[in-house]
Amino acid sequence: MMTYQRRGRVAPNRHNQEWSGIHAVVRRYALSRLRHKEMAEDIAQQAVLKAIEYQQDNIVISLHALALRIAANLIHLHYRQSRPSDSLDAAEDLACTEPLPDRVAEGREEFKAIQVVLARMPALRRDVFLRRRLDGQSCDDIGRALNLNPKAVEKHITRALVDLKAARVKWQEDAPVSPVPEACDHA
Amino acid sequence: MHNLQAFEDMDREEAAAYWVMVMSGPNVPAHRERLFETWISADPGNAMAYADCLACYDSASLGEAALVARAKSSQHRSVVWGGALAASLALVMIGGGMWFGGLRLPGALPAEKGYTQTLETTPGQMLTARLPDGSQVVLNGDTQLSVHFAGRDRAITLRRGEAYFDIAHDVTRPFTVEAAGSHVRVLGTAFNIDLLPAGGAEVAVYRGRVRVEAHHEVRDLGVGERVLTDGALIPAAFDVAEMPDWQGGWFEADNISLTRLVGEVNRFSSVPVRIDAPDLAARKISGRFKVSDTDKVLKSLKQVYGIKIVREENVIVLTKSL
């Protein structure tokens, strides 16, 4: 396990252990996203170093959330750079209509597994979940739009996530970790 | 901390999904983010379950499937969804722009050498914040303070409430706290400051040494010493536990006024508690109180001290018993 040294004058030891734990979480996240070991390690290391740098000048409540957001950003940027930018228009990017050819087959399988879960979901729960995932609406806003109390909205999103994750884990167990990374990304 | 109850009964997978739901929201309140950090740090299993669930939520496949699902429902209900798909795409783009433009991070500040930031909690909330120098500050409920770092100064002004400071040692940058006219100066130490309802503050030292200045008087305090700044600075000894009592929701009352105890209760209570009689306000109280549980405190005040409790719509009033 690698250790991280805080730059500057202050270097309390308790941070090293903390950062190692965060590094492990971010690597797990990146591996699940990319399904590529070396790339996941690379992203995790970059994300933790950027997080260390960031929290030296800013007040951070959750270091885990910070490092994971940076990792999501890095993964996103990575795929934007790996695609020819002049062929992108907004709708195409969002709909991800042209993933890298290598990943199409594997991506399709994962996509299908997730699609089945979404299709089987009660219509109200699906609507609630899409409002969060696609529009980034708050639970209060979703509740107002669909005449639900915010606690019910929270429960719908949580339940939807449990089901979606279970389907994705099942798909991942069947598909080996591949050297070809995820093609594009909406995070 | 009613928020805890929302995920306390869940199994790990469900709790991970719950936290992805919370943290993916557009506005995550500071106290919820703090609870999240507590949960994810508590157990590597929690952290790994969260990483997997978040990877699912963020995955391109889910994003794509979600768009397809919405397009399908828009075909079925074209009147309702006629403009909704276009609107949602626009929203995603705005969000995306924020995302690429810079890191979309909590409490983002311009990258300057110095900065000022205000931290605030409402009654019942607690907030742990890490400062840029590695110091940590824990805010009790109903507390406000501002942090000002510039050049070699590390300065905090405590405006309301109570806070515990664990200061990273740095001999070249003294750390100062202004609280109700008193001035606390340290190099590297841990201490608690409690603003008193009647004015002044109580400073208690848990590690290292602290210099307190108030009314042109200066006093150095060591571990296990505390002082009230509303009069002469006469240190009193206290039992140094790991952390101040209030972080577990407790308050040790040792012959203090009812006003002070009610002040502590109000840092947790969703309904404010008020004292209606001046002589009652000055009444001395002793005992260990679970101040995070308003009803429990009121019950023992009623039983032990015979204080009458009147519950009105937006306030709880304490009066003398008949």
Short mmCIF file of C-alpha atoms in Angstrom, two decimals:
data_model
loop_
_atom_site.label_atom_id
_atom_site.label_comp_id
_atom_site.label_asym_id
_atom_site.label_seq_id
_atom_site.Cartn_x
_atom_site.Cartn_y
_atom_site.Cartn_z
CA MET A 1 0.00 0.00 0.00
CA MET A 2 1.45 3.35 -0.95
CA THR A 3 1.56 6.23 1.48
CA TYR A 4 0.79 9.86 0.87
CA GLN A 5 2.74 12.72 2.33
CA ARG A 6 1.02 16.04 2.86
CA ARG A 7 2.96 18.85 1.32
CA GLY A 8 3.83 21.94 3.30
CA ARG A 9 4.75 22.31 6.89
CA VAL A 10 1.99 20.27 8.45
CA ALA A 11 2.14 16.52 8.00
CA PRO A 12 0.17 14.74 10.72
CA ASN A 13 0.75 10.99 10.55
CA ARG A 14 -2.89 10.09 10.96
CA HIS A 15 -3.43 11.22 7.39
CA ASN A 16 -1.38 8.48 5.77
CA GLN A 17 -3.64 5.70 6.97
CA GLU A 18 -6.69 7.73 6.06
CA TRP A 19 -5.45 8.39 2.54
CA SER A 20 -4.57 4.71 2.00
CA GLY A 21 -8.17 3.80 2.81
CA ILE A 22 -9.48 6.43 0.42
CA HIS A 23 -7.07 5.24 -2.26
CA ALA A 24 -8.49 1.70 -1.95
CA VAL A 25 -12.07 2.97 -2.32
CA VAL A 26 -11.27 5.10 -5.36
CA ARG A 27 -9.40 2.23 -7.01
CA ARG A 28 -12.40 -0.03 -6.47
CA TYR A 29 -14.67 2.60 -8.01
CA ALA A 30 -12.38 3.18 -10.99
CA LEU A 31 -11.97 -0.55 -11.59
CA SER A 32 -15.73 -1.03 -11.58
CA ARG A 33 -16.12 1.83 -14.04
CA LEU A 34 -13.19 1.06 -16.35
CA ARG A 35 -12.70 -2.70 -15.87
CA HIS A 36 -9.02 -2.14 -16.54
CA LYS A 37 -6.59 -2.69 -13.65
CA GLU A 38 -3.67 -0.44 -14.66
CA MET A 39 -5.89 2.42 -15.70
CA ALA A 40 -7.90 2.14 -12.47
CA GLU A 41 -4.69 2.28 -10.41
CA ASP A 42 -3.55 5.31 -12.38
CA ILE A 43 -6.85 7.15 -11.88
CA ALA A 44 -6.90 6.30 -8.15
CA GLN A 45 -3.41 7.66 -7.63
CA GLN A 46 -4.09 10.86 -9.55
CA ALA A 47 -7.41 11.41 -7.78
CA VAL A 48 -5.93 11.01 -4.29
CA LEU A 49 -3.02 13.33 -5.07
CA LYS A 50 -5.41 15.97 -6.42
CA ALA A 51 -7.62 15.55 -3.36
CA ILE A 52 -4.63 16.04 -1.03
CA GLU A 53 -3.71 19.17 -2.91
CA TYR A 54 -7.27 20.49 -2.93
CA GLN A 55 -7.93 20.05 0.79
CA GLN A 56 -4.82 22.04 1.68
CA ASP A 57 -6.50 25.19 0.44
CA ASN A 58 -10.16 24.37 1.05
CA ILE A 59 -12.39 23.12 3.79
CA VAL A 60 -13.52 19.60 2.97
CA ILE A 61 -16.11 17.69 4.96
CA SER A 62 -15.94 14.30 3.23
CA LEU A 63 -12.54 13.35 1.86
CA HIS A 64 -14.07 10.18 0.37
CA ALA A 65 -16.67 12.15 -1.58
CA LEU A 66 -14.00 14.60 -2.75
CA ALA A 67 -11.64 11.89 -4.04
CA LEU A 68 -14.46 9.96 -5.74
CA ARG A 69 -15.72 13.10 -7.50
CA ILE A 70 -12.26 13.86 -8.77
CA ALA A 71 -11.95 10.26 -10.01
CA ALA A 72 -15.31 10.52 -11.82
CA ASN A 73 -14.09 13.74 -13.41
CA LEU A 74 -10.80 12.17 -14.51
CA ILE A 75 -12.59 9.19 -16.04
CA HIS A 76 -14.91 11.54 -17.89
CA LEU A 77 -12.07 13.71 -19.17
CA HIS A 78 -10.14 10.65 -20.21
CA TYR A 79 -12.92 9.56 -22.55
CA ARG A 80 -13.54 13.00 -23.90
CA GLN A 81 -9.87 13.22 -24.85
CA SER A 82 -9.81 9.76 -26.37
CA ARG A 83 -12.58 10.64 -28.81
CA PRO A 84 -12.25 13.02 -31.76
CA SER A 85 -13.70 16.24 -30.44
CA ASP A 86 -14.82 17.72 -33.77
CA SER A 87 -17.30 14.92 -34.32
CA LEU A 88 -19.05 15.59 -31.03
CA ASP A 89 -22.23 17.46 -30.76
CA ALA A 90 -24.16 17.71 -27.54
CA ALA A 91 -26.93 15.23 -28.28
CA GLU A 92 -24.54 12.63 -29.60
CA ASP A 93 -22.35 12.94 -26.55
CA LEU A 94 -25.30 12.58 -24.19
CA ALA A 95 -26.87 9.68 -25.98
CA CYS A 96 -23.46 8.05 -26.37
CA THR A 97 -24.46 6.85 -29.79
CA GLU A 98 -20.94 6.08 -30.93
CA PRO A 99 -18.93 4.27 -28.31
CA LEU A 100 -15.52 2.95 -29.25
CA PRO A 101 -16.11 -0.15 -31.43
CA ASP A 102 -14.10 -2.43 -29.12
CA ARG A 103 -16.40 -1.94 -26.25
CA VAL A 104 -19.69 -2.08 -28.11
CA ALA A 105 -20.34 -5.76 -27.51
CA GLU A 106 -19.49 -5.76 -23.82
CA GLY A 107 -21.20 -2.42 -23.31
CA ARG A 108 -24.32 -3.77 -24.96
CA GLU A 109 -24.52 -6.68 -22.52
CA GLU A 110 -24.24 -4.40 -19.50
CA PHE A 111 -26.65 -1.96 -21.10
CA LYS A 112 -29.19 -4.72 -21.71
CA ALA A 113 -28.96 -6.02 -18.15
CA ILE A 114 -29.62 -2.52 -16.80
CA GLN A 115 -32.37 -1.88 -19.32
CA VAL A 116 -34.25 -4.98 -18.16
CA VAL A 117 -34.21 -3.74 -14.56
CA LEU A 118 -35.41 -0.27 -15.58
CA ALA A 119 -38.18 -1.78 -17.71
CA ARG A 120 -39.41 -4.00 -14.85
CA MET A 121 -39.42 -1.17 -12.33
CA PRO A 122 -42.79 0.23 -11.24
CA ALA A 123 -43.49 3.24 -13.48
CA LEU A 124 -43.54 5.72 -10.59
CA ARG A 125 -40.17 4.52 -9.23
CA ARG A 126 -38.65 4.67 -12.71
CA ASP A 127 -39.91 8.23 -13.16
CA VAL A 128 -38.48 9.25 -9.78
CA PHE A 129 -35.13 7.65 -10.56
CA LEU A 130 -34.83 9.17 -14.06
CA ARG A 131 -35.52 12.62 -12.66
CA ARG A 132 -32.53 12.22 -10.34
CA ARG A 133 -30.15 10.47 -12.75
CA LEU A 134 -30.92 12.49 -15.90
CA ASP A 135 -32.06 15.85 -14.54
CA GLY A 136 -30.26 15.93 -11.19
CA GLN A 137 -33.45 16.98 -9.40
CA SER A 138 -33.54 17.19 -5.61
CA CYS A 139 -35.83 14.87 -3.62
CA ASP A 140 -37.95 17.89 -2.66
CA ASP A 141 -38.39 18.92 -6.31
CA ILE A 142 -39.23 15.37 -7.42
CA GLY A 143 -41.73 15.10 -4.55
CA ARG A 144 -43.45 18.32 -5.60
CA ALA A 145 -43.62 17.27 -9.26
CA LEU A 146 -45.03 13.80 -8.54
CA ASN A 147 -46.98 14.58 -5.38
CA LEU A 148 -44.86 12.38 -3.09
CA ASN A 149 -43.27 13.24 0.21
CA PRO A 150 -39.46 13.56 0.07
CA LYS A 151 -38.95 10.49 2.30
CA ALA A 152 -40.91 8.37 -0.22
CA VAL A 153 -38.76 9.81 -3.03
CA GLU A 154 -35.61 8.86 -1.10
CA LYS A 155 -36.92 5.30 -0.66
CA HIS A 156 -37.73 4.95 -4.38
CA ILE A 157 -34.27 6.10 -5.46
CA THR A 158 -32.56 3.88 -2.88
CA ARG A 159 -34.60 0.83 -3.90
CA ALA A 160 -33.96 1.48 -7.60
CA LEU A 161 -30.22 1.69 -6.94
CA VAL A 162 -30.18 -1.58 -4.97
CA ASP A 163 -31.87 -3.38 -7.89
CA LEU A 164 -29.72 -1.76 -10.58
CA LYS A 165 -26.52 -2.51 -8.73
CA ALA A 166 -27.50 -6.15 -8.17
CA ALA A 167 -28.09 -6.56 -11.91
CA ARG A 168 -24.81 -4.90 -12.78
CA VAL A 169 -22.85 -6.99 -10.28
CA LYS A 170 -24.34 -10.13 -11.77
CA TRP A 171 -23.32 -9.00 -15.22
CA GLN A 172 -19.79 -8.16 -14.00
CA GLU A 173 -19.38 -11.59 -12.46
CA ASP A 174 -20.16 -13.16 -15.80
CA ALA A 175 -17.87 -10.84 -17.78
CA PRO A 176 -14.10 -10.97 -17.07
CA VAL A 177 -12.14 -7.77 -16.42
CA SER A 178 -11.16 -6.64 -19.86
CA PRO A 179 -8.15 -4.63 -20.99
CA VAL A 180 -10.50 -2.47 -23.08
CA PRO A 181 -12.05 0.31 -21.07
CA GLU A 182 -15.56 1.70 -20.95
CA ALA A 183 -16.30 3.64 -24.09
CA CYS A 184 -18.03 6.77 -22.95
CA ASP A 185 -19.56 8.17 -19.92
CA HIS A 186 -22.21 10.56 -18.69
CA ALA A 187 -21.03 11.35 -15.19
CA MET B 1 -29.56 13.12 14.88
CA HIS B 2 -32.69 11.76 13.29
CA ASN B 3 -30.86 11.30 9.98
CA LEU B 4 -29.00 8.34 11.43
CA GLN B 5 -32.22 6.44 11.80
CA ALA B 6 -32.80 6.52 8.07
CA PHE B 7 -29.95 4.09 7.40
CA GLU B 8 -29.27 2.52 10.79
CA ASP B 9 -31.67 -0.35 10.19
CA MET B 10 -30.54 -1.01 6.61
CA ASP B 11 -28.23 -3.77 5.50
CA ARG B 12 -24.96 -2.73 3.91
CA GLU B 13 -26.12 -2.80 0.28
CA GLU B 14 -29.17 -0.74 1.09
CA ALA B 15 -27.16 1.73 3.17
CA ALA B 16 -24.68 2.13 0.28
CA ALA B 17 -27.58 2.85 -2.11
CA TYR B 18 -29.05 5.28 0.43
CA TRP B 19 -25.80 7.23 0.56
CA VAL B 20 -25.39 7.30 -3.22
CA MET B 21 -28.92 8.74 -3.30
CA VAL B 22 -28.01 11.39 -0.71
CA MET B 23 -24.63 12.32 -2.20
CA SER B 24 -25.93 12.48 -5.80
CA GLY B 25 -28.43 15.17 -4.84
CA PRO B 26 -27.91 18.73 -6.07
CA ASN B 27 -27.50 20.18 -2.56
CA VAL B 28 -25.96 18.02 0.12
CA PRO B 29 -26.27 19.74 3.52
CA ALA B 30 -23.00 19.82 5.46
CA HIS B 31 -24.31 17.76 8.37
CA ARG B 32 -25.46 15.00 6.02
CA GLU B 33 -22.12 14.95 4.26
CA ARG B 34 -20.50 14.64 7.67
CA LEU B 35 -22.72 11.65 8.56
CA PHE B 36 -21.77 10.13 5.21
CA GLU B 37 -18.05 10.49 5.99
CA THR B 38 -18.62 8.88 9.39
CA TRP B 39 -20.45 5.94 7.80
CA ILE B 40 -17.97 5.36 4.97
CA SER B 41 -14.95 5.64 7.29
CA ALA B 42 -16.44 3.27 9.85
CA ASP B 43 -15.87 0.05 7.92
CA PRO B 44 -13.94 -0.86 4.73
CA GLY B 45 -16.93 -3.03 3.77
CA ASN B 46 -19.16 0.06 3.77
CA ALA B 47 -16.64 1.89 1.61
CA MET B 48 -16.40 -0.91 -0.96
CA ALA B 49 -20.19 -1.30 -1.19
CA TYR B 50 -20.45 2.44 -1.76
CA ALA B 51 -17.76 2.41 -4.47
CA ASP B 52 -19.61 -0.36 -6.34
CA CYS B 53 -23.00 1.32 -6.06
CA LEU B 54 -21.65 4.71 -7.14
CA ALA B 55 -19.87 3.08 -10.11
CA CYS B 56 -23.22 1.65 -11.15
CA TYR B 57 -24.98 5.01 -10.76
CA ASP B 58 -22.28 6.85 -12.73
CA SER B 59 -21.86 4.18 -15.42
CA ALA B 60 -22.35 5.07 -19.07
CA SER B 61 -24.60 2.04 -19.52
CA LEU B 62 -27.03 3.32 -16.91
CA GLY B 63 -26.97 6.80 -18.41
CA GLU B 64 -27.72 5.37 -21.82
CA ALA B 65 -30.45 3.01 -20.55
CA ALA B 66 -32.03 5.89 -18.62
CA LEU B 67 -32.25 8.03 -21.77
CA VAL B 68 -33.79 5.15 -23.69
CA ALA B 69 -36.31 4.51 -20.88
CA ARG B 70 -37.35 8.15 -20.88
CA ALA B 71 -37.63 8.28 -24.67
CA LYS B 72 -39.94 5.24 -24.50
CA SER B 73 -42.19 6.78 -21.89
CA SER B 74 -42.24 10.01 -23.91
CA GLN B 75 -43.58 8.08 -26.92
CA HIS B 76 -46.37 6.68 -24.80
CA ARG B 77 -47.25 10.01 -23.29
CA SER B 78 -46.25 12.43 -26.00
CA VAL B 79 -48.45 15.25 -24.69
CA VAL B 80 -46.92 15.17 -21.24
CA TRP B 81 -43.39 14.53 -22.35
CA GLY B 82 -43.45 16.54 -25.61
CA GLY B 83 -40.93 19.09 -24.44
CA ALA B 84 -39.68 17.25 -21.44
CA LEU B 85 -36.96 15.25 -23.17
CA ALA B 86 -35.47 18.34 -24.76
CA ALA B 87 -35.68 20.15 -21.45
CA SER B 88 -33.94 17.33 -19.65
CA LEU B 89 -31.16 17.26 -22.21
CA ALA B 90 -30.61 20.97 -21.71
CA LEU B 91 -30.45 20.43 -17.96
CA VAL B 92 -27.90 17.68 -18.31
CA MET B 93 -25.77 19.94 -20.48
CA ILE B 94 -25.83 22.74 -17.95
CA GLY B 95 -24.81 20.25 -15.28
CA GLY B 96 -22.12 18.92 -17.59
CA GLY B 97 -20.74 22.39 -18.18
CA MET B 98 -20.35 22.94 -14.48
CA TRP B 99 -18.67 19.60 -14.24
CA PHE B 100 -16.06 20.19 -16.93
CA GLY B 101 -15.50 23.86 -16.20
CA GLY B 102 -13.77 23.03 -12.98
CA LEU B 103 -14.08 20.44 -10.28
CA ARG B 104 -17.60 20.59 -8.92
CA LEU B 105 -16.64 20.29 -5.30
CA PRO B 106 -18.08 21.15 -1.91
CA GLY B 107 -17.12 24.55 -0.60
CA ALA B 108 -15.02 25.40 -3.64
CA LEU B 109 -13.05 28.57 -3.10
CA PRO B 110 -10.89 30.68 -5.37
CA ALA B 111 -7.32 29.42 -5.26
CA GLU B 112 -5.84 32.35 -3.39
CA LYS B 113 -3.36 32.45 -0.58
CA GLY B 114 -5.87 33.63 2.01
CA TYR B 115 -9.56 33.09 2.37
CA THR B 116 -12.50 33.54 4.68
CA GLN B 117 -15.26 31.03 5.13
CA THR B 118 -18.22 30.89 7.46
CA LEU B 119 -19.38 27.60 8.97
CA GLU B 120 -22.79 27.32 10.55
CA THR B 121 -24.99 24.67 12.15
CA THR B 122 -28.66 24.67 13.07
CA PRO B 123 -29.95 23.24 16.39
CA GLY B 124 -29.32 19.49 16.56
CA GLN B 125 -26.66 19.50 13.85
CA MET B 126 -22.99 18.88 14.42
CA LEU B 127 -20.34 19.58 11.85
CA THR B 128 -16.73 18.48 11.59
CA ALA B 129 -14.62 20.55 9.24
CA ARG B 130 -11.00 20.11 8.29
CA LEU B 131 -9.11 23.34 7.79
CA PRO B 132 -6.45 23.77 5.09
CA ASP B 133 -3.58 23.50 7.59
CA GLY B 134 -4.75 20.08 8.82
CA SER B 135 -6.50 21.49 11.88
CA GLN B 136 -9.94 20.22 12.67
CA VAL B 137 -12.91 22.04 14.12
CA VAL B 138 -16.11 20.44 15.41
CA LEU B 139 -19.17 22.68 15.68
CA ASN B 140 -21.90 21.97 18.21
CA GLY B 141 -25.53 22.70 17.25
CA ASP B 142 -26.68 26.31 16.66
CA THR B 143 -23.11 27.52 16.20
CA GLN B 144 -21.56 30.00 13.81
CA LEU B 145 -17.91 30.77 13.24
CA SER B 146 -15.79 32.24 10.51
CA VAL B 147 -12.37 31.03 9.44
CA HIS B 148 -9.86 33.50 8.10
CA PHE B 149 -6.49 32.32 6.80
CA ALA B 150 -4.13 34.89 5.31
CA GLY B 151 -0.35 34.91 5.16
CA ARG B 152 0.88 33.75 8.54
CA ASP B 153 -2.43 34.28 10.32
CA ARG B 154 -4.78 31.51 11.21
CA ALA B 155 -7.77 33.23 12.78
CA ILE B 156 -11.23 32.11 13.81
CA THR B 157 -14.09 34.19 15.16
CA LEU B 158 -16.67 32.27 17.18
CA ARG B 159 -19.90 34.24 16.90
CA ARG B 160 -22.40 31.84 18.39
CA GLY B 161 -22.49 28.48 20.12
CA GLU B 162 -19.67 26.11 20.94
CA ALA B 163 -16.79 24.51 19.10
CA TYR B 164 -13.93 22.11 19.70
CA PHE B 165 -10.61 22.86 18.05
CA ASP B 166 -7.82 20.39 17.30
CA ILE B 167 -5.06 22.59 15.98
CA ALA B 168 -2.20 21.36 13.82
CA HIS B 169 1.14 22.39 15.30
CA ASP B 170 2.87 25.15 13.37
CA VAL B 171 5.25 27.46 15.26
CA THR B 172 5.43 29.92 12.38
CA ARG B 173 1.66 30.43 12.17
CA PRO B 174 -0.08 31.19 15.47
CA PHE B 175 -3.72 30.19 15.66
CA THR B 176 -6.11 32.62 17.31
CA VAL B 177 -9.77 32.43 18.28
CA GLU B 178 -11.87 35.51 19.08
CA ALA B 179 -14.86 34.70 21.27
CA ALA B 180 -17.07 37.18 23.11
CA GLY B 181 -14.31 39.73 23.70
CA SER B 182 -11.75 37.15 24.74
CA HIS B 183 -8.79 36.13 22.69
CA VAL B 184 -7.33 32.62 22.64
CA ARG B 185 -3.88 32.11 21.15
CA VAL B 186 -2.26 28.73 20.52
CA LEU B 187 0.44 26.99 18.53
CA GLY B 188 -0.73 23.38 18.43
CA THR B 189 -3.29 22.07 20.86
CA ALA B 190 -6.87 20.93 21.39
CA PHE B 191 -9.41 23.00 23.25
CA ASN B 192 -13.11 23.73 23.53
CA ILE B 193 -14.80 27.14 23.58
CA ASP B 194 -18.38 27.53 24.73
CA LEU B 195 -20.05 30.94 24.36
CA LEU B 196 -22.25 31.52 27.41
CA PRO B 197 -25.79 32.86 27.00
CA ALA B 198 -25.10 35.66 29.51
CA GLY B 199 -21.91 36.77 27.69
CA GLY B 200 -18.33 35.63 28.00
CA ALA B 201 -17.00 32.20 27.15
CA GLU B 202 -15.69 29.06 28.75
CA VAL B 203 -12.34 27.84 27.42
CA ALA B 204 -11.27 24.26 28.27
CA VAL B 205 -7.91 22.72 27.26
CA TYR B 206 -7.65 19.07 26.20
CA ARG B 207 -4.08 19.04 24.85
CA GLY B 208 -1.11 21.41 24.87
CA ARG B 209 -1.19 24.97 26.20
CA VAL B 210 -3.50 27.87 25.51
CA ARG B 211 -3.11 31.59 26.24
CA VAL B 212 -6.38 33.35 27.08
CA GLU B 213 -6.68 37.14 27.03
CA ALA B 214 -9.77 38.92 28.34
CA HIS B 215 -10.32 42.33 29.94
CA HIS B 216 -6.58 43.11 29.66
CA GLU B 217 -5.79 40.03 31.69
CA VAL B 218 -3.66 37.17 30.38
CA ARG B 219 -3.69 33.59 31.62
CA ASP B 220 -1.94 30.46 30.34
CA LEU B 221 -3.91 27.24 30.66
CA GLY B 222 -2.61 23.68 30.62
CA VAL B 223 -4.29 20.34 30.03
CA GLY B 224 -7.34 19.79 32.22
CA GLU B 225 -7.78 23.48 33.03
CA ARG B 226 -10.73 25.64 32.11
CA VAL B 227 -11.59 29.24 32.67
CA LEU B 228 -14.65 31.50 32.41
CA THR B 229 -13.90 34.80 30.71
CA ASP B 230 -16.83 36.75 32.13
CA GLY B 231 -14.91 37.62 35.31
CA ALA B 232 -11.39 37.27 36.64
CA LEU B 233 -9.51 34.51 34.82
CA ILE B 234 -9.37 31.92 37.59
CA PRO B 235 -8.62 28.44 36.21
CA ALA B 236 -10.58 25.47 37.49
CA ALA B 237 -9.67 21.81 36.97
CA PHE B 238 -11.84 19.43 34.98
CA ASP B 239 -11.65 15.78 34.08
CA VAL B 240 -10.08 15.51 30.63
CA ALA B 241 -11.94 12.87 28.68
CA GLU B 242 -11.04 12.04 25.08
CA MET B 243 -13.46 14.64 23.77
CA PRO B 244 -15.86 17.20 25.24
CA ASP B 245 -19.08 15.72 26.59
CA TRP B 246 -21.28 17.50 24.07
CA GLN B 247 -19.93 15.47 21.19
CA GLY B 248 -21.86 12.55 22.63
CA GLY B 249 -24.84 14.78 23.36
CA TRP B 250 -24.07 15.06 27.11
CA PHE B 251 -23.57 18.05 29.35
CA GLU B 252 -22.05 17.93 32.80
CA ALA B 253 -23.69 20.64 34.92
CA ASP B 254 -21.69 21.48 38.00
CA ASN B 255 -23.60 24.14 39.92
CA ILE B 256 -24.37 26.22 36.83
CA SER B 257 -27.33 28.49 36.08
CA LEU B 258 -30.47 27.12 34.44
CA THR B 259 -29.87 29.69 31.66
CA ARG B 260 -26.63 27.96 30.75
CA LEU B 261 -28.22 24.50 30.73
CA VAL B 262 -31.10 25.73 28.58
CA GLY B 263 -28.54 27.28 26.23
CA GLU B 264 -26.96 23.83 25.82
CA VAL B 265 -30.38 22.21 25.25
CA ASN B 266 -31.21 24.79 22.59
CA ARG B 267 -28.21 23.70 20.55
CA PHE B 268 -30.03 20.43 19.95
CA SER B 269 -33.72 21.19 20.32
CA SER B 270 -35.83 21.73 17.20
CA VAL B 271 -38.30 23.73 19.32
CA PRO B 272 -36.61 26.53 21.29
CA VAL B 273 -36.78 26.41 25.09
CA ARG B 274 -37.31 29.71 26.94
CA ILE B 275 -37.21 30.59 30.65
CA ASP B 276 -40.04 32.81 31.80
CA ALA B 277 -38.95 33.92 35.28
CA PRO B 278 -35.72 35.87 36.06
CA ASP B 279 -35.09 34.19 39.42
CA LEU B 280 -35.62 30.80 37.79
CA ALA B 281 -33.02 31.70 35.13
CA ALA B 282 -30.37 32.20 37.83
CA ARG B 283 -31.24 29.00 39.67
CA LYS B 284 -28.23 26.69 40.12
CA ILE B 285 -28.37 23.23 38.58
CA SER B 286 -26.11 20.19 38.95
CA GLY B 287 -26.13 16.83 37.21
CA ARG B 288 -25.26 15.07 34.01
CA PHE B 289 -27.82 15.77 31.29
CA LYS B 290 -28.36 14.19 27.89
CA VAL B 291 -28.86 17.63 26.30
CA SER B 292 -29.34 16.13 22.83
CA ASP B 293 -32.63 14.69 24.15
CA THR B 294 -34.75 17.74 24.97
CA ASP B 295 -37.68 15.79 26.40
CA LYS B 296 -35.45 13.84 28.78
CA VAL B 297 -33.83 16.99 30.16
CA LEU B 298 -37.20 18.70 30.62
CA LYS B 299 -38.54 15.63 32.37
CA SER B 300 -35.70 15.57 34.89
CA LEU B 301 -35.96 19.34 35.46
CA LYS B 302 -39.61 18.81 36.24
CA GLN B 303 -39.01 15.84 38.54
CA VAL B 304 -35.86 16.99 40.34
CA TYR B 305 -36.28 20.76 40.43
CA GLY B 306 -40.07 21.04 40.25
CA ILE B 307 -39.94 23.32 37.22
CA LYS B 308 -43.19 23.66 35.28
CA ILE B 309 -43.04 23.04 31.54
CA VAL B 310 -45.55 24.66 29.20
CA ARG B 311 -45.54 23.50 25.58
CA GLU B 312 -46.74 26.14 23.19
CA GLU B 313 -46.89 25.86 19.43
CA ASN B 314 -43.40 27.09 18.56
CA VAL B 315 -41.73 27.31 21.93
CA ILE B 316 -41.35 25.42 25.20
CA VAL B 317 -41.61 27.72 28.22
CA LEU B 318 -40.15 26.95 31.65
CA THR B 319 -41.88 28.61 34.59
CA LYS B 320 -41.85 28.18 38.33
CA SER B 321 -44.09 25.50 39.66
CA LEU B 322 -47.10 26.67 41.64
#
